[in-house]
Amino acid sequence: MHKITVNGASIAYDEEGTGSPVVLLHAGIADRRMWRGQISALAARHRVIVPDLRGYGDSELPPTPFTHHDDVAGLLDALDLPRAALVGCSFGGAVAIDTALAHPDRVSALALFDTAVSGNEWSDEANDLWDDLVGEVDPDDFVAGAAGEVRFWVVGPGRQPEDVDPALITFTQEMDQRALAAELALGAVEVGELTPPAIDRLGELTVPVLVTAGAADVPDIRRLADRIAAEVPGAVRLPDIPDAAHLLPLERPEPVNAALLDFLS
């Protein structure tokens, strides 16, 4: 693990390989460890940089205002990188898109897996699914909260927990417990947002974009991938990948790595 100061915060990151730079941005229910299946595969051709976003994992959270997308640009500055390809999953995908809109000269490409998009609103269907699968959870109970989120996101609405590798469930619950603590702490800090948000600005993206999702993810996420493909000029929409839900790169590293290596080449 390395640490580097970015916009006044100590940011933890892993780095491996040489070549064109690629930054991997983790989901909101995870930390940089979710990319463990991608680092070595990508490092054969690329300089791979895998940070914990501010407040998550091993990165610090000073009590000062910030934006995640400015932190990504600041990380590139701190590493003396003019541009990089950004790979994001879920919330990390939203941060990647926001970075490309706020700092278009710093991003060379976007690869988005089960991505969120800033400003997007959940459908009634998604809210009903949450109520059915998770229900009310005490926000201070990180163990119960992580179990509920993993049931919703990592297992997915169309599968049962016994359909999923138990080691994956255990690992993601541990990551999510840390992430929930991070989100609670982030609630006391002024976290800026992209204005206007990305959901109505997808057509402004000018870099190559790859987007896909796990076939077992919630329908809203798969529809969001369709919208990105429809509104971003030249975007590549890969078919949804079977036997995977929201943390697609962690659950199915082989097809993700193959798609990334082809796209980034």
mmCIF file of C-alpha atoms in Angstrom:
data_model
loop_
_atom_site.group_PDB
_atom_site.id
_atom_site.type_symbol
_atom_site.label_atom_id
_atom_site.label_comp_id
_atom_site.label_asym_id
_atom_site.label_seq_id
_atom_site.Cartn_x
_atom_site.Cartn_y
_atom_site.Cartn_z
ATOM 1 C CA MET A 1 0.000 0.000 0.000
ATOM 2 C CA HIS A 2 1.155 3.521 -0.828
ATOM 3 C CA LYS A 3 -0.117 6.835 0.529
ATOM 4 C CA ILE A 4 -0.077 10.201 -1.157
ATOM 5 C CA THR A 5 -1.501 13.608 -0.252
ATOM 6 C CA VAL A 6 -4.381 14.684 -2.488
ATOM 7 C CA ASN A 7 -6.138 18.004 -1.862
ATOM 8 C CA GLY A 8 -5.096 17.903 1.788
ATOM 9 C CA ALA A 9 -6.067 14.268 2.456
ATOM 10 C CA SER A 10 -3.832 11.200 2.701
ATOM 11 C CA ILE A 11 -5.106 8.791 0.053
ATOM 12 C CA ALA A 12 -4.196 5.102 0.160
ATOM 13 C CA TYR A 13 -3.611 3.303 -3.115
ATOM 14 C CA ASP A 14 -2.035 0.238 -4.684
ATOM 15 C CA GLU A 15 0.038 0.432 -7.843
ATOM 16 C CA GLU A 16 1.443 -2.163 -10.201
ATOM 17 C CA GLY A 17 2.768 -2.320 -13.756
ATOM 18 C CA THR A 18 3.986 0.118 -16.376
ATOM 19 C CA GLY A 19 2.456 1.563 -19.511
ATOM 20 C CA SER A 20 -0.595 3.722 -20.097
ATOM 21 C CA PRO A 21 -2.227 4.620 -16.748
ATOM 22 C CA VAL A 22 -5.504 3.109 -15.584
ATOM 23 C CA VAL A 23 -7.257 4.137 -12.344
ATOM 24 C CA LEU A 24 -9.745 1.693 -10.781
ATOM 25 C CA LEU A 25 -12.505 3.289 -8.652
ATOM 26 C CA HIS A 26 -14.381 1.080 -6.196
ATOM 27 C CA ALA A 27 -18.066 0.725 -5.409
ATOM 28 C CA GLY A 28 -19.677 2.488 -2.478
ATOM 29 C CA ILE A 29 -20.218 -0.828 -0.673
ATOM 30 C CA ALA A 30 -16.558 -1.757 -1.058
ATOM 31 C CA ASP A 31 -12.998 -0.437 -1.072
ATOM 32 C CA ARG A 32 -9.969 -0.838 -3.325
ATOM 33 C CA ARG A 33 -9.737 -4.561 -2.499
ATOM 34 C CA MET A 34 -12.685 -5.269 -4.796
ATOM 35 C CA TRP A 35 -10.264 -4.940 -7.745
ATOM 36 C CA ARG A 36 -7.985 -7.768 -6.586
ATOM 37 C CA GLY A 37 -8.895 -9.829 -9.652
ATOM 38 C CA GLN A 38 -7.975 -7.067 -12.123
ATOM 39 C CA ILE A 39 -4.655 -5.632 -10.937
ATOM 40 C CA SER A 40 -2.216 -8.270 -12.147
ATOM 41 C CA ALA A 41 -4.098 -8.896 -15.394
ATOM 42 C CA LEU A 42 -4.094 -5.206 -16.331
ATOM 43 C CA ALA A 43 -0.562 -4.558 -15.031
ATOM 44 C CA ALA A 44 0.879 -6.714 -17.802
ATOM 45 C CA ARG A 45 0.136 -3.792 -20.162
ATOM 46 C CA HIS A 46 -0.729 -0.792 -17.988
ATOM 47 C CA ARG A 47 0.268 1.242 -14.955
ATOM 48 C CA VAL A 48 -2.600 0.307 -12.658
ATOM 49 C CA ILE A 49 -3.509 2.647 -9.785
ATOM 50 C CA VAL A 50 -6.158 1.539 -7.302
ATOM 51 C CA PRO A 51 -7.106 4.130 -4.655
ATOM 52 C CA ASP A 52 -9.448 4.089 -1.717
ATOM 53 C CA LEU A 53 -11.737 7.075 -2.208
ATOM 54 C CA ARG A 54 -11.501 9.684 0.536
ATOM 55 C CA GLY A 55 -12.902 8.340 3.791
ATOM 56 C CA TYR A 56 -13.058 4.734 2.564
ATOM 57 C CA GLY A 57 -10.671 1.900 3.333
ATOM 58 C CA ASP A 58 -7.297 3.246 4.404
ATOM 59 C CA SER A 59 -7.781 6.799 3.100
ATOM 60 C CA GLU A 60 -8.203 9.722 5.487
ATOM 61 C CA LEU A 61 -11.200 12.010 5.896
ATOM 62 C CA PRO A 62 -10.154 15.490 7.031
ATOM 63 C CA PRO A 63 -13.102 17.658 8.179
ATOM 64 C CA THR A 64 -12.887 19.927 5.133
ATOM 65 C CA PRO A 65 -15.145 20.237 2.057
ATOM 66 C CA PHE A 66 -14.170 18.200 -1.009
ATOM 67 C CA THR A 67 -15.500 16.442 -4.091
ATOM 68 C CA HIS A 68 -14.598 12.922 -5.126
ATOM 69 C CA HIS A 69 -14.144 13.907 -8.771
ATOM 70 C CA ASP A 70 -11.696 16.660 -7.833
ATOM 71 C CA ASP A 71 -9.831 14.113 -5.713
ATOM 72 C CA VAL A 72 -9.428 11.864 -8.766
ATOM 73 C CA ALA A 73 -7.962 14.769 -10.744
ATOM 74 C CA GLY A 74 -5.819 15.628 -7.713
ATOM 75 C CA LEU A 75 -4.548 12.063 -7.567
ATOM 76 C CA LEU A 76 -3.445 12.336 -11.195
ATOM 77 C CA ASP A 77 -1.686 15.604 -10.328
ATOM 78 C CA ALA A 78 0.054 14.043 -7.333
ATOM 79 C CA LEU A 79 1.255 11.124 -9.478
ATOM 80 C CA ASP A 80 2.294 13.500 -12.297
ATOM 81 C CA LEU A 81 -0.126 11.904 -14.778
ATOM 82 C CA PRO A 82 -1.609 14.208 -17.424
ATOM 83 C CA ARG A 83 -4.411 11.738 -18.288
ATOM 84 C CA ALA A 84 -5.631 8.281 -17.372
ATOM 85 C CA ALA A 85 -8.343 5.816 -18.277
ATOM 86 C CA LEU A 86 -10.869 5.487 -15.462
ATOM 87 C CA VAL A 87 -12.531 2.186 -14.618
ATOM 88 C CA GLY A 88 -15.427 2.396 -12.182
ATOM 89 C CA CYS A 89 -17.951 0.100 -10.545
ATOM 90 C CA SER A 90 -21.210 1.395 -9.045
ATOM 91 C CA PHE A 91 -20.453 4.610 -7.111
ATOM 92 C CA GLY A 92 -16.920 4.492 -8.494
ATOM 93 C CA GLY A 93 -18.417 4.620 -11.977
ATOM 94 C CA ALA A 94 -20.403 7.715 -11.025
ATOM 95 C CA VAL A 95 -17.203 9.334 -9.757
ATOM 96 C CA ALA A 96 -15.451 8.384 -12.995
ATOM 97 C CA ILE A 97 -18.202 9.965 -15.122
ATOM 98 C CA ASP A 98 -18.226 13.107 -12.970
ATOM 99 C CA THR A 99 -14.435 13.367 -13.343
ATOM 100 C CA ALA A 100 -14.690 13.083 -17.116
ATOM 101 C CA LEU A 101 -17.277 15.890 -17.169
ATOM 102 C CA ALA A 102 -15.527 18.159 -14.656
ATOM 103 C CA HIS A 103 -11.992 17.523 -15.962
ATOM 104 C CA PRO A 104 -12.411 16.343 -19.571
ATOM 105 C CA ASP A 105 -8.750 16.864 -20.436
ATOM 106 C CA ARG A 106 -7.655 14.426 -17.704
ATOM 107 C CA VAL A 107 -9.619 11.342 -18.785
ATOM 108 C CA SER A 108 -8.698 9.238 -21.809
ATOM 109 C CA ALA A 109 -11.438 6.585 -21.552
ATOM 110 C CA LEU A 110 -14.203 5.300 -19.276
ATOM 111 C CA ALA A 111 -15.007 1.659 -18.523
ATOM 112 C CA LEU A 112 -18.154 1.354 -16.402
ATOM 113 C CA PHE A 113 -19.414 -1.762 -14.630
ATOM 114 C CA ASP A 114 -22.825 -1.752 -12.916
ATOM 115 C CA THR A 115 -22.381 1.990 -12.770
ATOM 116 C CA ALA A 116 -24.334 4.606 -10.924
ATOM 117 C CA VAL A 117 -24.719 8.110 -12.390
ATOM 118 C CA SER A 118 -24.919 11.282 -10.327
ATOM 119 C CA GLY A 119 -28.421 12.743 -10.308
ATOM 120 C CA ASN A 120 -30.135 9.494 -11.254
ATOM 121 C CA GLU A 121 -33.238 8.670 -9.214
ATOM 122 C CA TRP A 122 -34.273 5.166 -8.188
ATOM 123 C CA SER A 123 -37.498 3.802 -9.634
ATOM 124 C CA ASP A 124 -40.447 2.694 -7.520
ATOM 125 C CA GLU A 125 -39.560 -0.851 -8.592
ATOM 126 C CA ALA A 126 -36.098 -0.556 -7.056
ATOM 127 C CA ASN A 127 -37.487 0.920 -3.852
ATOM 128 C CA ASP A 128 -40.015 -1.914 -3.606
ATOM 129 C CA LEU A 129 -37.250 -4.478 -4.164
ATOM 130 C CA TRP A 130 -35.271 -2.905 -1.332
ATOM 131 C CA ASP A 131 -38.278 -3.099 0.976
ATOM 132 C CA ASP A 132 -38.863 -6.748 0.046
ATOM 133 C CA LEU A 133 -35.238 -7.929 0.341
ATOM 134 C CA VAL A 134 -33.862 -5.675 3.084
ATOM 135 C CA GLY A 135 -36.568 -3.717 4.851
ATOM 136 C CA GLU A 136 -35.826 -1.410 7.767
ATOM 137 C CA VAL A 137 -32.277 -1.601 9.142
ATOM 138 C CA ASP A 138 -30.784 0.372 12.023
ATOM 139 C CA PRO A 139 -28.242 2.716 10.334
ATOM 140 C CA ASP A 140 -25.919 2.324 13.310
ATOM 141 C CA ASP A 141 -25.878 -1.480 13.011
ATOM 142 C CA PHE A 142 -23.159 -1.952 10.429
ATOM 143 C CA VAL A 143 -23.320 -5.753 10.587
ATOM 144 C CA ALA A 144 -27.045 -5.882 9.820
ATOM 145 C CA GLY A 145 -26.721 -3.048 7.316
ATOM 146 C CA ALA A 146 -23.949 -4.816 5.425
ATOM 147 C CA ALA A 147 -25.871 -8.080 5.411
ATOM 148 C CA GLY A 148 -28.888 -6.302 3.917
ATOM 149 C CA GLU A 149 -26.880 -4.428 1.293
ATOM 150 C CA VAL A 150 -25.004 -7.553 0.264
ATOM 151 C CA ARG A 151 -28.315 -9.398 -0.083
ATOM 152 C CA PHE A 152 -29.631 -6.624 -2.340
ATOM 153 C CA TRP A 153 -26.512 -5.847 -4.371
ATOM 154 C CA VAL A 154 -24.162 -8.840 -4.314
ATOM 155 C CA VAL A 155 -26.733 -11.629 -4.329
ATOM 156 C CA GLY A 156 -29.282 -9.666 -6.345
ATOM 157 C CA PRO A 157 -33.069 -9.892 -6.569
ATOM 158 C CA GLY A 158 -33.150 -12.937 -8.855
ATOM 159 C CA ARG A 159 -30.837 -15.188 -6.810
ATOM 160 C CA GLN A 160 -30.754 -16.715 -3.355
ATOM 161 C CA PRO A 161 -27.732 -16.438 -1.022
ATOM 162 C CA GLU A 162 -27.034 -20.158 -1.500
ATOM 163 C CA ASP A 163 -26.573 -19.477 -5.227
ATOM 164 C CA VAL A 164 -23.524 -17.293 -4.498
ATOM 165 C CA ASP A 165 -20.033 -18.281 -3.379
ATOM 166 C CA PRO A 166 -20.097 -17.992 0.451
ATOM 167 C CA ALA A 167 -16.540 -16.625 0.436
ATOM 168 C CA LEU A 168 -17.719 -13.764 -1.788
ATOM 169 C CA ILE A 169 -20.565 -12.986 0.608
ATOM 170 C CA THR A 170 -18.252 -13.016 3.629
ATOM 171 C CA PHE A 171 -15.661 -10.793 1.945
ATOM 172 C CA THR A 172 -18.177 -8.272 0.642
ATOM 173 C CA GLN A 173 -19.952 -8.057 3.992
ATOM 174 C CA GLU A 174 -16.618 -7.242 5.652
ATOM 175 C CA MET A 175 -15.858 -4.555 3.063
ATOM 176 C CA ASP A 176 -19.352 -3.119 3.341
ATOM 177 C CA GLN A 177 -19.199 -2.851 7.121
ATOM 178 C CA ARG A 178 -16.162 -0.579 6.689
ATOM 179 C CA ALA A 179 -17.902 1.301 3.889
ATOM 180 C CA LEU A 180 -20.992 1.946 6.024
ATOM 181 C CA ALA A 181 -18.774 3.372 8.769
ATOM 182 C CA ALA A 182 -17.117 5.550 6.130
ATOM 183 C CA GLU A 183 -20.467 6.812 4.871
ATOM 184 C CA LEU A 184 -21.552 7.689 8.399
ATOM 185 C CA ALA A 185 -18.369 9.736 8.846
ATOM 186 C CA LEU A 186 -18.815 11.329 5.421
ATOM 187 C CA GLY A 187 -22.215 12.571 6.578
ATOM 188 C CA ALA A 188 -20.419 15.018 8.884
ATOM 189 C CA VAL A 189 -18.264 16.445 6.060
ATOM 190 C CA GLU A 190 -19.351 18.733 3.220
ATOM 191 C CA VAL A 191 -19.094 16.531 0.132
ATOM 192 C CA GLY A 192 -19.632 18.537 -3.031
ATOM 193 C CA GLU A 193 -21.523 17.254 -6.049
ATOM 194 C CA LEU A 194 -21.168 17.832 -9.771
ATOM 195 C CA THR A 195 -23.495 20.652 -10.837
ATOM 196 C CA PRO A 196 -25.478 20.062 -12.962
ATOM 197 C CA PRO A 197 -25.299 16.305 -12.285
ATOM 198 C CA ALA A 198 -24.219 13.804 -14.904
ATOM 199 C CA ILE A 199 -27.555 12.131 -15.617
ATOM 200 C CA ASP A 200 -28.637 14.849 -18.052
ATOM 201 C CA ARG A 201 -25.129 15.448 -19.431
ATOM 202 C CA LEU A 202 -24.170 12.029 -20.763
ATOM 203 C CA GLY A 203 -24.089 13.389 -24.310
ATOM 204 C CA GLU A 204 -21.224 15.686 -23.279
ATOM 205 C CA LEU A 205 -18.862 12.759 -22.818
ATOM 206 C CA THR A 206 -16.382 12.667 -25.681
ATOM 207 C CA VAL A 207 -14.000 9.877 -24.610
ATOM 208 C CA PRO A 208 -14.407 6.207 -25.532
ATOM 209 C CA VAL A 209 -16.901 4.563 -23.153
ATOM 210 C CA LEU A 210 -17.458 0.897 -22.370
ATOM 211 C CA VAL A 211 -20.464 -0.066 -20.235
ATOM 212 C CA THR A 212 -21.911 -3.338 -19.000
ATOM 213 C CA ALA A 213 -23.563 -4.897 -15.962
ATOM 214 C CA GLY A 214 -24.131 -8.183 -14.223
ATOM 215 C CA ALA A 215 -27.212 -9.992 -15.471
ATOM 216 C CA ALA A 216 -28.269 -10.606 -11.844
ATOM 217 C CA ASP A 217 -28.024 -6.933 -10.853
ATOM 218 C CA VAL A 218 -31.128 -4.895 -10.066
ATOM 219 C CA PRO A 219 -33.062 -3.830 -13.202
ATOM 220 C CA ASP A 220 -32.442 -0.098 -12.607
ATOM 221 C CA ILE A 221 -28.690 -0.601 -12.998
ATOM 222 C CA ARG A 222 -29.043 -2.569 -16.223
ATOM 223 C CA ARG A 223 -31.417 0.047 -17.621
ATOM 224 C CA LEU A 224 -28.950 2.759 -16.656
ATOM 225 C CA ALA A 225 -26.273 0.977 -18.702
ATOM 226 C CA ASP A 226 -28.697 1.010 -21.644
ATOM 227 C CA ARG A 227 -29.258 4.748 -21.198
ATOM 228 C CA ILE A 228 -25.531 5.479 -21.134
ATOM 229 C CA ALA A 229 -25.062 3.475 -24.320
ATOM 230 C CA ALA A 230 -27.930 5.335 -25.995
ATOM 231 C CA GLU A 231 -26.842 8.843 -24.994
ATOM 232 C CA VAL A 232 -23.038 8.738 -25.064
ATOM 233 C CA PRO A 233 -21.764 9.090 -28.628
ATOM 234 C CA GLY A 234 -19.996 5.910 -29.723
ATOM 235 C CA ALA A 235 -20.401 4.111 -26.383
ATOM 236 C CA VAL A 236 -19.904 0.343 -26.445
ATOM 237 C CA ARG A 237 -22.608 -1.601 -24.574
ATOM 238 C CA LEU A 238 -21.501 -5.151 -23.856
ATOM 239 C CA PRO A 239 -24.184 -7.760 -23.121
ATOM 240 C CA ASP A 240 -24.943 -8.243 -19.431
ATOM 241 C CA ILE A 241 -22.608 -10.848 -17.984
ATOM 242 C CA PRO A 242 -24.342 -13.959 -16.598
ATOM 243 C CA ASP A 243 -23.915 -15.273 -13.053
ATOM 244 C CA ALA A 244 -22.978 -11.905 -11.557
ATOM 245 C CA ALA A 245 -24.697 -9.063 -9.783
ATOM 246 C CA HIS A 246 -23.545 -5.594 -8.737
ATOM 247 C CA LEU A 247 -19.861 -6.252 -7.989
ATOM 248 C CA LEU A 248 -19.263 -7.719 -11.415
ATOM 249 C CA PRO A 249 -15.444 -7.256 -11.500
ATOM 250 C CA LEU A 250 -15.085 -9.096 -8.191
ATOM 251 C CA GLU A 251 -17.525 -11.897 -8.966
ATOM 252 C CA ARG A 252 -16.573 -12.534 -12.596
ATOM 253 C CA PRO A 253 -12.998 -11.281 -13.103
ATOM 254 C CA GLU A 254 -12.240 -13.299 -16.242
ATOM 255 C CA PRO A 255 -14.792 -11.742 -18.642
ATOM 256 C CA VAL A 256 -14.223 -8.320 -17.081
ATOM 257 C CA ASN A 257 -10.461 -8.557 -17.592
ATOM 258 C CA ALA A 258 -10.896 -9.727 -21.176
ATOM 259 C CA ALA A 259 -13.258 -6.828 -21.902
ATOM 260 C CA LEU A 260 -10.938 -4.307 -20.268
ATOM 261 C CA LEU A 261 -7.795 -5.469 -22.020
ATOM 262 C CA ASP A 262 -9.554 -5.356 -25.378
ATOM 263 C CA PHE A 263 -11.126 -1.933 -24.720
ATOM 264 C CA LEU A 264 -8.003 -0.304 -23.288
ATOM 265 C CA SER A 265 -5.868 -1.505 -26.170
#
